[in-house]
Coordinates of N, CA and C and ligand atoms in Angstrom, one line a residue:
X852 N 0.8 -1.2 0.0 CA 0.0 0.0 0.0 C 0.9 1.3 0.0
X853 N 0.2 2.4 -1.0 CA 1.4 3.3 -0.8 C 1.0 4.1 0.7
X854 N 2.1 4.9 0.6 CA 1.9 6.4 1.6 C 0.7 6.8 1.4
X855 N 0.4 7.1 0.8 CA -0.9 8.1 0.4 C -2.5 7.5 0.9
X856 N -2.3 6.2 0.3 CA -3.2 5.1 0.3 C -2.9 4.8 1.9
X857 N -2.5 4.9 2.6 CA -2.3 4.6 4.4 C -2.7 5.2 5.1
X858 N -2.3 6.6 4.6 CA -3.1 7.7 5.4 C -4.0 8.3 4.9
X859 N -4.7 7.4 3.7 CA -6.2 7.5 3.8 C -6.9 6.7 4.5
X860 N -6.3 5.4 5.1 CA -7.2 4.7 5.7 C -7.1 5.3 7.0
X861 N -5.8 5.4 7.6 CA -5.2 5.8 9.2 C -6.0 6.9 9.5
X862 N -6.7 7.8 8.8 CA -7.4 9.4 8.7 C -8.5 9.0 9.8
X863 N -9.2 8.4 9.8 CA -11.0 8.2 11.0 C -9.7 8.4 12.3
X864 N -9.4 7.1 12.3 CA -8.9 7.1 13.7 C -7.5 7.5 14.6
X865 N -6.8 8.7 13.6 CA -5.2 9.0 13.6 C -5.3 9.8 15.2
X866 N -6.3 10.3 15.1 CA -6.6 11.9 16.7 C -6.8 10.6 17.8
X867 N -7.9 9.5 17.3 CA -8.3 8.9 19.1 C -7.1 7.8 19.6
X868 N -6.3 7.1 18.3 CA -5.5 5.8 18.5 C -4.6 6.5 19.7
X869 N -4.0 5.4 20.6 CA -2.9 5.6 21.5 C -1.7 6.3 20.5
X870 N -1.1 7.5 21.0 CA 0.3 7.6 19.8 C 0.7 9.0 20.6
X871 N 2.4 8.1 21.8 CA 3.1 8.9 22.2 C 3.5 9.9 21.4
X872 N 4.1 9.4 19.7 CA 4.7 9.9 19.3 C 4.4 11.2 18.8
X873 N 3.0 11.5 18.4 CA 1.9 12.4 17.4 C 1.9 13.5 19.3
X874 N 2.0 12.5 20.2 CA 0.9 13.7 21.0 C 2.9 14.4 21.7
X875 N 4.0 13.8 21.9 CA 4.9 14.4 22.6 C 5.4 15.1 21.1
X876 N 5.1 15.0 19.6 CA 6.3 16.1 19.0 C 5.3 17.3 19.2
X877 N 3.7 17.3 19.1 CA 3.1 18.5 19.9 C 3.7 19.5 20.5
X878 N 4.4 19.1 22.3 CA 5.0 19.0 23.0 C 6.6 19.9 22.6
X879 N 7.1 19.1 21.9 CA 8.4 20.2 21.1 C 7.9 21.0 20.3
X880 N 7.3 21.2 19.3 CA 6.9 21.8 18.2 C 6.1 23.2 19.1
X881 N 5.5 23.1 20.4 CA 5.5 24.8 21.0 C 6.7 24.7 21.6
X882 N 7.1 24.1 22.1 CA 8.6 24.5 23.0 C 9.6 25.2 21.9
X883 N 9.6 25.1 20.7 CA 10.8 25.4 19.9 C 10.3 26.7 19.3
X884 N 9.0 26.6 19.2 CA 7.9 28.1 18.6 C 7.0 28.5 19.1
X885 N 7.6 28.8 20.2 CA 6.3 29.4 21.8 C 7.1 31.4 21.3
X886 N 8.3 31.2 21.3 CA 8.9 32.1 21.6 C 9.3 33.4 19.8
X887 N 8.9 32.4 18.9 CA 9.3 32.9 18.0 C 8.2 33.5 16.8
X888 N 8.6 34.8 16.5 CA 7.5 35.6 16.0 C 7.3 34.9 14.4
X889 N 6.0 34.4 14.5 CA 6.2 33.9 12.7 C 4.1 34.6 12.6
X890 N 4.5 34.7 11.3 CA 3.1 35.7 10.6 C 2.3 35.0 9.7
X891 N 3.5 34.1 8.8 CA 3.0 33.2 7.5 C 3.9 32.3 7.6
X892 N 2.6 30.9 7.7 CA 3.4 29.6 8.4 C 2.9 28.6 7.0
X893 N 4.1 27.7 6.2 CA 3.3 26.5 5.5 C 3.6 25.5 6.5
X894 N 2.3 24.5 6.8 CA 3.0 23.3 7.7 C 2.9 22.0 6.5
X895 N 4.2 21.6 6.4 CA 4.1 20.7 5.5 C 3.2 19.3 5.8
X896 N 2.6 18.5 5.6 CA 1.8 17.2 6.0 C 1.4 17.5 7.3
X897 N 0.2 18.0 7.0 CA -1.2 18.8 8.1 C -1.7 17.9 8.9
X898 N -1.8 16.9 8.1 CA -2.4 15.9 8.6 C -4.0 16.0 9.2
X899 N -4.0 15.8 10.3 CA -6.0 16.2 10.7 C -5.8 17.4 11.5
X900 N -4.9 18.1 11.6 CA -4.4 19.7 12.2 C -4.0 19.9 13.4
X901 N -3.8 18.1 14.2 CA -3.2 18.5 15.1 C -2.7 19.7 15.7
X902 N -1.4 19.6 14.8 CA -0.5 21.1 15.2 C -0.9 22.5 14.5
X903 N -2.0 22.6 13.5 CA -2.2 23.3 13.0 C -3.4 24.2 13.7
X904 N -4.1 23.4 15.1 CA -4.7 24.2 15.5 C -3.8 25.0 16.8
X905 N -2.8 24.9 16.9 CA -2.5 26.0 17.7 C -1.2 27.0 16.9
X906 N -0.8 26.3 15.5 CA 0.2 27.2 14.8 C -0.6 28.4 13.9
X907 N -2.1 28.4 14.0 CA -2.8 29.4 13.6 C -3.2 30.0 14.2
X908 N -3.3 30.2 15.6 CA -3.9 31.2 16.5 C -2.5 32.4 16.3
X909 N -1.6 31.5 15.9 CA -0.1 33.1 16.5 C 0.6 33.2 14.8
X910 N -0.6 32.6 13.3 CA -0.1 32.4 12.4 C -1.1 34.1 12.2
X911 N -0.9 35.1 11.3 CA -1.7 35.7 10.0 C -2.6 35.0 9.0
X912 N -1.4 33.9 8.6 CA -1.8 33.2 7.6 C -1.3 31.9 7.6
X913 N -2.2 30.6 7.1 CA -1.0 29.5 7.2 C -1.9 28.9 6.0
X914 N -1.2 28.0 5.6 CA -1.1 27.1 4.5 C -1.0 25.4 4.8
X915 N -2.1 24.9 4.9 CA -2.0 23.5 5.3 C -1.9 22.9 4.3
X916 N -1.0 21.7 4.2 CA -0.8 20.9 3.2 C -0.9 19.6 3.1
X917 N -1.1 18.9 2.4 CA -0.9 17.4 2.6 C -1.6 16.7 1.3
X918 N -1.0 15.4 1.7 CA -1.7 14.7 -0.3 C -2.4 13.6 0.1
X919 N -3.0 13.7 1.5 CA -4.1 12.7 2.0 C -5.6 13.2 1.8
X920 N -6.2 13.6 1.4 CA -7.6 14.2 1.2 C -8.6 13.3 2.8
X921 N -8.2 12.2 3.3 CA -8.9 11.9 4.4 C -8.1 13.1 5.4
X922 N -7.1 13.2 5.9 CA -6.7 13.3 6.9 C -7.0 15.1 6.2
X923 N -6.9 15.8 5.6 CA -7.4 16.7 5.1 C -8.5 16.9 5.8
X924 N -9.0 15.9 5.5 CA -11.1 16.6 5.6 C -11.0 16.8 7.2
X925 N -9.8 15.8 7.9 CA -10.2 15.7 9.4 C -10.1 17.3 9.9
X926 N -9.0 17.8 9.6 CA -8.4 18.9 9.7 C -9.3 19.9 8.7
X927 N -10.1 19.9 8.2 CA -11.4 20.8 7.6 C -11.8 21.0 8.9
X928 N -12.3 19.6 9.1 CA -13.6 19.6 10.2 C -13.4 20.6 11.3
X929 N -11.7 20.7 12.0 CA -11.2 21.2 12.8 C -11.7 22.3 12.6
X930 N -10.9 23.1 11.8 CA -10.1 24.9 11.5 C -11.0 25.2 10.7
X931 N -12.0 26.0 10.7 CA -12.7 26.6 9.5 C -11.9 28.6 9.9
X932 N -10.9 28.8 9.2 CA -10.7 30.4 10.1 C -10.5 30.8 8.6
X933 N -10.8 32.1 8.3 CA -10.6 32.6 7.0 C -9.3 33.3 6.6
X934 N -8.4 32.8 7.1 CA -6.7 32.5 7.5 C -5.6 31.7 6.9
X935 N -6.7 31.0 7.3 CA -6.5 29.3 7.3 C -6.6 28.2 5.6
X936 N -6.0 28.0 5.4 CA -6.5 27.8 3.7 C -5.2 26.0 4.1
X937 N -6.0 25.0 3.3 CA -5.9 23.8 3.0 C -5.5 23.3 1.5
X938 N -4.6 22.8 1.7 CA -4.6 22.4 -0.1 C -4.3 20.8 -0.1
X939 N -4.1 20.2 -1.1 CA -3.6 18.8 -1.4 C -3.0 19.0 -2.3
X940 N -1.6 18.4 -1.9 CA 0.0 18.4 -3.0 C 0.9 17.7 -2.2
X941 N 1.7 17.0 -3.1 CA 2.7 15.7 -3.2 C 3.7 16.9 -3.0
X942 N 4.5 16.8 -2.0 CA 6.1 17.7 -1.4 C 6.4 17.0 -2.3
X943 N 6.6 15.9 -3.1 CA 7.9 15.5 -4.3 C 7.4 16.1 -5.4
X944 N 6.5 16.4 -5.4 CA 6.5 17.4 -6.8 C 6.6 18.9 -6.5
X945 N 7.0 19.7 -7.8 CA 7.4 20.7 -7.6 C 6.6 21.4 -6.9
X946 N 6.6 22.9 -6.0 CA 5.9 23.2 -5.1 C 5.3 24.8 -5.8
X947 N 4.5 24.5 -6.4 CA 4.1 25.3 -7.0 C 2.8 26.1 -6.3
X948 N 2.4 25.0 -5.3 CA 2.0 26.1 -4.3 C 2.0 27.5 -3.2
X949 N 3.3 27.7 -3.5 CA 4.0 28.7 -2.9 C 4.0 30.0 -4.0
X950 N 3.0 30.6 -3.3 CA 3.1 32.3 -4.2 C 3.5 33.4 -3.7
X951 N 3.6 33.4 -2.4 CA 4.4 34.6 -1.7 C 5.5 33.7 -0.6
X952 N 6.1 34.0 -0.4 CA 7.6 33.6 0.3 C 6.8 33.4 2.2
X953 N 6.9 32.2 2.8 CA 6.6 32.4 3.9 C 8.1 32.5 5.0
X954 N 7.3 33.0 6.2 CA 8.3 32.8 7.3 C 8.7 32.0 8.1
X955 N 7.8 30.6 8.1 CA 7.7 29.5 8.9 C 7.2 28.1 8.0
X956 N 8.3 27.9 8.1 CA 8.2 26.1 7.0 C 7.8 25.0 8.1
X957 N 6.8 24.2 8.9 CA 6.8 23.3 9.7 C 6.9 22.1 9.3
X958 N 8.1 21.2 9.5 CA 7.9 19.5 8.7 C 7.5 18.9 10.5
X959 N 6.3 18.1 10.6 CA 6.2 17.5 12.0 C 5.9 16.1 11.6
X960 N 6.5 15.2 11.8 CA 6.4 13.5 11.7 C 6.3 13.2 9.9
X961 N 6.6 13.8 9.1 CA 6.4 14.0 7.9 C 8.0 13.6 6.9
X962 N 8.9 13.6 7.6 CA 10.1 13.4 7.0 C 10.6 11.9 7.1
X963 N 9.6 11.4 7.6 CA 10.1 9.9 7.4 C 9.4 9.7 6.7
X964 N 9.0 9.9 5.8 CA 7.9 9.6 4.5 C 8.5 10.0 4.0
X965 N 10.1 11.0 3.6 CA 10.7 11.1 2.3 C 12.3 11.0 2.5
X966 N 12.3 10.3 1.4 CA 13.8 9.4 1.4 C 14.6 10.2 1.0
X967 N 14.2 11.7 0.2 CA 15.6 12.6 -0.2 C 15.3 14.1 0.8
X968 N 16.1 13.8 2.3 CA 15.6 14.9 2.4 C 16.4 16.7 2.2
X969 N 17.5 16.1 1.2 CA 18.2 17.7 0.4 C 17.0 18.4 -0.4
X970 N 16.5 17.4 -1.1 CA 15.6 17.6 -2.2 C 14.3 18.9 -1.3
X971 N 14.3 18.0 0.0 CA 12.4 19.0 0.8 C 13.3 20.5 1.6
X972 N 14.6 19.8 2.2 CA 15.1 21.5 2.7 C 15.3 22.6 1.3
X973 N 15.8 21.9 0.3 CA 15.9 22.8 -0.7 C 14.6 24.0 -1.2
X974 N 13.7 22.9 -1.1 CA 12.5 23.6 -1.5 C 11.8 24.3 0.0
X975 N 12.0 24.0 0.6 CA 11.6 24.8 2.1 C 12.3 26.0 2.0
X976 N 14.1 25.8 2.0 CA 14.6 26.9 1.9 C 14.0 28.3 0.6
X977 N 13.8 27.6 -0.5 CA 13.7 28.3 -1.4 C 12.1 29.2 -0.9
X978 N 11.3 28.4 -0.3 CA 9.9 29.1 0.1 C 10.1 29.9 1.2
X979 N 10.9 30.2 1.8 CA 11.1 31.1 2.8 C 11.8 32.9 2.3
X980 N 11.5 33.3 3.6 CA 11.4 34.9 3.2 C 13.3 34.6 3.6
X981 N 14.1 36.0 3.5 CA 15.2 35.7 4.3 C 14.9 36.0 5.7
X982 N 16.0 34.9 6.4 CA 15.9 35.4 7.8 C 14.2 34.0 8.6
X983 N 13.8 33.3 7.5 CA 12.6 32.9 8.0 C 13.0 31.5 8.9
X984 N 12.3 30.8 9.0 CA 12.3 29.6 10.1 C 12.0 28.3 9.2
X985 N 12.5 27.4 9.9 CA 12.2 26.2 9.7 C 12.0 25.4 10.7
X986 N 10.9 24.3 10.5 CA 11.0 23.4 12.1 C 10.8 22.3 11.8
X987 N 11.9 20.9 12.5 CA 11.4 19.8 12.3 C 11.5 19.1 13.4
X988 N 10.4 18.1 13.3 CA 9.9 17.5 14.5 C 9.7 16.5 14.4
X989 N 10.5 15.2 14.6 CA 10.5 14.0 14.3 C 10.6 12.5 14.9
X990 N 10.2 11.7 14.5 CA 10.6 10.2 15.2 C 12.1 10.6 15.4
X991 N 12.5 10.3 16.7 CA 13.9 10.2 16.9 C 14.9 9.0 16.2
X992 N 15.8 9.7 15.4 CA 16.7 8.5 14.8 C 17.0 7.5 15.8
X993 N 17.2 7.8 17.0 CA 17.9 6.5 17.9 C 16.2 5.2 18.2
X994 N 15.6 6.3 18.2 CA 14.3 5.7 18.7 C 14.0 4.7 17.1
X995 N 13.9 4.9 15.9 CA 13.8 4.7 14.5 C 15.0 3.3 14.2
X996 N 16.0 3.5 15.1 CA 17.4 2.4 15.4 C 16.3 1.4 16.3
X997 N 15.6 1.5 17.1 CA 15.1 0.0 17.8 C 14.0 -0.5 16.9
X998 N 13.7 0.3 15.5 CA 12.6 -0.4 14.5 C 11.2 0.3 14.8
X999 N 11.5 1.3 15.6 CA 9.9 1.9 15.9 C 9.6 2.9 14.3
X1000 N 8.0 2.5 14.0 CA 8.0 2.6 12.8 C 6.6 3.6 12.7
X1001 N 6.2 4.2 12.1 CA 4.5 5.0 12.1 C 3.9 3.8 11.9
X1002 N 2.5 3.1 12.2 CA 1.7 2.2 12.0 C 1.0 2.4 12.5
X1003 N -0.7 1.6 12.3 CA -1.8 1.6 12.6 C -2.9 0.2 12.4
X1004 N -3.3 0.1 13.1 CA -4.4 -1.0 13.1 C -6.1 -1.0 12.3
X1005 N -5.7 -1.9 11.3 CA -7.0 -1.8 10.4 C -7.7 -3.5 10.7
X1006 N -8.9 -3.5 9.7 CA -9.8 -4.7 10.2 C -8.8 -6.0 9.4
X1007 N -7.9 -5.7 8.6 CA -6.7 -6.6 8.0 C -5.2 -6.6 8.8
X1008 N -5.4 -6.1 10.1 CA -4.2 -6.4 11.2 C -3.7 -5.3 11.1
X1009 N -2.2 -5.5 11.4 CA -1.5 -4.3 11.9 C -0.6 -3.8 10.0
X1010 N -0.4 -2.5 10.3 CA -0.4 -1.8 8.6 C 1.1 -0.9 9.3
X1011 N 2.0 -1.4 8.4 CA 3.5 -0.3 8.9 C 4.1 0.5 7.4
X1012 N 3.8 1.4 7.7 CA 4.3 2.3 6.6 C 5.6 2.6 6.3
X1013 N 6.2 2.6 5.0 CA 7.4 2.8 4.5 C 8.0 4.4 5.2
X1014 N 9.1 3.7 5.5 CA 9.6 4.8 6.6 C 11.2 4.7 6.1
X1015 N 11.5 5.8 6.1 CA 13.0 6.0 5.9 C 14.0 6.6 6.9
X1016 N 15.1 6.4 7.3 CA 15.9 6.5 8.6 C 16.8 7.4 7.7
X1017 N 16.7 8.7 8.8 CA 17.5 9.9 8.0 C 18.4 10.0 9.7
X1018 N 20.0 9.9 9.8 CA 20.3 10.1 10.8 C 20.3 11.6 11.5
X1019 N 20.9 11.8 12.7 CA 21.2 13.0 13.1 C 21.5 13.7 12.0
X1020 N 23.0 13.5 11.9 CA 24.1 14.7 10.7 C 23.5 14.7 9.8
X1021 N 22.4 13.7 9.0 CA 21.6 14.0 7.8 C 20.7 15.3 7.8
X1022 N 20.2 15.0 9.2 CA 19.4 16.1 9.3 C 19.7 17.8 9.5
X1023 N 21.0 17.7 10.3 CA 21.3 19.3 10.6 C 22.4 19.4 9.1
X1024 N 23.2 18.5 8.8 CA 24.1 18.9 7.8 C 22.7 19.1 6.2
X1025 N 22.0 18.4 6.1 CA 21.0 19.0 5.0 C 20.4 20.4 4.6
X1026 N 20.1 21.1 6.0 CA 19.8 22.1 6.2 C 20.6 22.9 6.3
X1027 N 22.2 22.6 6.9 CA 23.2 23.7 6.9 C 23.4 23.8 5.4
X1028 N 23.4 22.6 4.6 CA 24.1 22.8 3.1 C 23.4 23.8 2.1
X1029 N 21.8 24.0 2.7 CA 21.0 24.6 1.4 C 20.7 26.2 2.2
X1030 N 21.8 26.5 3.6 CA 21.8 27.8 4.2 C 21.0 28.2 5.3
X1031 N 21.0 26.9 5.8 CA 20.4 27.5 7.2 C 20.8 27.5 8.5
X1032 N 20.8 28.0 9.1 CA 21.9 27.8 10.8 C 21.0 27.3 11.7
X1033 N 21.5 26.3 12.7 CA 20.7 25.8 13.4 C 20.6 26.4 14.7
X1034 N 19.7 27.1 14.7 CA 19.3 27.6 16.4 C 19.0 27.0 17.6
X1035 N 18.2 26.0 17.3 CA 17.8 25.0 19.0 C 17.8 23.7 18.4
X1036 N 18.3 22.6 19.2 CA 18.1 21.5 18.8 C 17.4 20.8 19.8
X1037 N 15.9 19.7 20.4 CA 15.3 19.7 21.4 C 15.3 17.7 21.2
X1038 N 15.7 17.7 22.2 CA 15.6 16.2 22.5 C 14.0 15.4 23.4
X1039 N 13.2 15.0 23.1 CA 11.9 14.4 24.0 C 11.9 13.7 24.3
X1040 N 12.5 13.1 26.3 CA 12.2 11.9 26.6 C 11.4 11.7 27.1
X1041 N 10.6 10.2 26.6 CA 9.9 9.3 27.6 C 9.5 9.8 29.2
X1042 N 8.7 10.4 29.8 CA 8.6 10.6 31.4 C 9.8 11.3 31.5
X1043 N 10.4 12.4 30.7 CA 11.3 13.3 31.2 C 12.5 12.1 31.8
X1044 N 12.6 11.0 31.2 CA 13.9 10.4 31.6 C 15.0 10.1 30.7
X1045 N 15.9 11.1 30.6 CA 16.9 11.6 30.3 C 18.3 10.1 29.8
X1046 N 17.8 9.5 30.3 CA 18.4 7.7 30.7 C 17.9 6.9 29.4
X1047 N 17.0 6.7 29.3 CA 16.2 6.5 28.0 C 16.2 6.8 26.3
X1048 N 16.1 6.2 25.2 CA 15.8 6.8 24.1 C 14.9 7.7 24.1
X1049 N 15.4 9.0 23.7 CA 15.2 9.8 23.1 C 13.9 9.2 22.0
X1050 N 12.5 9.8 22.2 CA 11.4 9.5 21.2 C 11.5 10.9 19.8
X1051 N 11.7 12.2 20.2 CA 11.3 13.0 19.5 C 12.8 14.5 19.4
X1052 N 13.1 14.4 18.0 CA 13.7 15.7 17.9 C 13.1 16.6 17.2
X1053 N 13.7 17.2 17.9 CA 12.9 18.5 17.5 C 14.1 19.5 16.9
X1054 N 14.5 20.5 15.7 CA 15.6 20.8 15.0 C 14.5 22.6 15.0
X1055 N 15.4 23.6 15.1 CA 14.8 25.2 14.9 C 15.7 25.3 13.6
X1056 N 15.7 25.4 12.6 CA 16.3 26.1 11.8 C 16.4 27.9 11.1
X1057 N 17.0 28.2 10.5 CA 17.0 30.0 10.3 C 17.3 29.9 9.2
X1058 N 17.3 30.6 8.4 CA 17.9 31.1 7.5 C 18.5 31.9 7.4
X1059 N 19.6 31.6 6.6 CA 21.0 33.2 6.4 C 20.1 34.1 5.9
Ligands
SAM985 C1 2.4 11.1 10.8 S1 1.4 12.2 9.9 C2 1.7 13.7 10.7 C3 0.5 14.7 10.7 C4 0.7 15.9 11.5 N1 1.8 16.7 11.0 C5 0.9 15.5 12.9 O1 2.0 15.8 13.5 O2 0.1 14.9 13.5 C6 2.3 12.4 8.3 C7 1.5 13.2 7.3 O3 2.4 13.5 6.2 C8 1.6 13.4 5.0 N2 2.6 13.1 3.9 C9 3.4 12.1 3.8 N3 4.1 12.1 2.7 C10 3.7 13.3 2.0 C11 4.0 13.8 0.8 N4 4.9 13.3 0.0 N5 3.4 15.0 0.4 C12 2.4 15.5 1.2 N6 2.0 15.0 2.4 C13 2.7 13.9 2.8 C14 0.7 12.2 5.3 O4 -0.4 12.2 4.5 C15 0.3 12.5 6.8 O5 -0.9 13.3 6.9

């Protein structure tokens, strides 16, 4: 089954299923942008708007995206603000969505769904104003090393989605290469135990 076709099925039940991982990058994703002024936000793979209903109270404008039309509609249902604008588009194709330059690029659990990730900083970078943000929020690579994978349970058993392991240095050296400097980097343990794998990083990026 592809990507697309997964998180059409995973869309009903993605907000009620048990999922440390959806509800602690929450959790980083204000900790890293509680503090930082952004006006016009695209969040890449919206998904049912989890994060998109609190990145639009302190957005102008934001731009939800995603190429699931289920998990779409969930996040309809959410956000109706006239602000607030939804689209469906494949990040591997060109991003032709982008008509004015934003200040805040959000990737949150969405980069393990893409195997080149020079190819999505490039175009992130390119969609930003100068000086704008970037934020990523992700399965922890060490956590991704014990085989922990996105999945969900359908009436045909358990369903594990094609996931790609992008290390640490992949991830800050990708973004330094296409110009961006890293401001915070946020580690999420388990019960705040510090002893433990690491579940969620969290990366602040800038642009020169
Ligand atoms: C784990 S969900 C995360 C949703 C939301 N950001 C959150 O944190 O709850 C990943 C989302 O990325 C979307 N996605 C994956 N690959 C994508 C692609 N190539 N283009 C657009 N959206 C994509 C999926 O449809 C899904 O909604």
């Amino acid at each position: 089954m592809s990507i697309q076709q997964a998180y059409n099925q995973w869309a009903s039940q993605y907000d009620t299923n048990d999922n440390k991982t959806r509800d602690a990058e929450a959790i980083v994703l204000k900790t890293l942008l509680r503090d930082i002024d952004f006006h016009s936000c695209l969040e890449i793979g919206c998904g049912t708007g989890k994060n998109t209903q609190w990145l639009h109270t302190k957005a102008n404008t934001l731009m939800g995206l995603d190429f699931s039309e289920a998990m779409l509609q969930e996040a309809q249902r959410k956000i109706q603000a006239p602000h607030v604008q939804f689209i469906q588009a494949n990040i591997l194709e060109p991003w032709h969505f982008v008509q004015q330059p934003f200040n805040l690029v959000v990737f949150s659990l969405v980069l393990e769904h893409i195997e080149n990730l020079d190819a999505a900083f490039a175009k992130a970078a390119a969609a930003l104003q100068p000086g704008g943000y970037m934020y990523v929020g992700e399965l922890h690579p060490f956590k991704q090393y014990t085989g922990s994978k996105a999945r969900y349970t359908n009436e045909h058993g358990l369903q594990v989605l094609t996931c790609y392991l992008h290390h640490l240095s992949e991830f800050l050296n990708a973004g330094i290469s296409v110009g961006f400097e890293v401001k915070r980097v946020f580690e999420y343990f388990d019960e705040d135990d510090a002893n433990s794998i690491p579940r969620i990083l969290g990366i602040l990026f800038q642009l020169k």
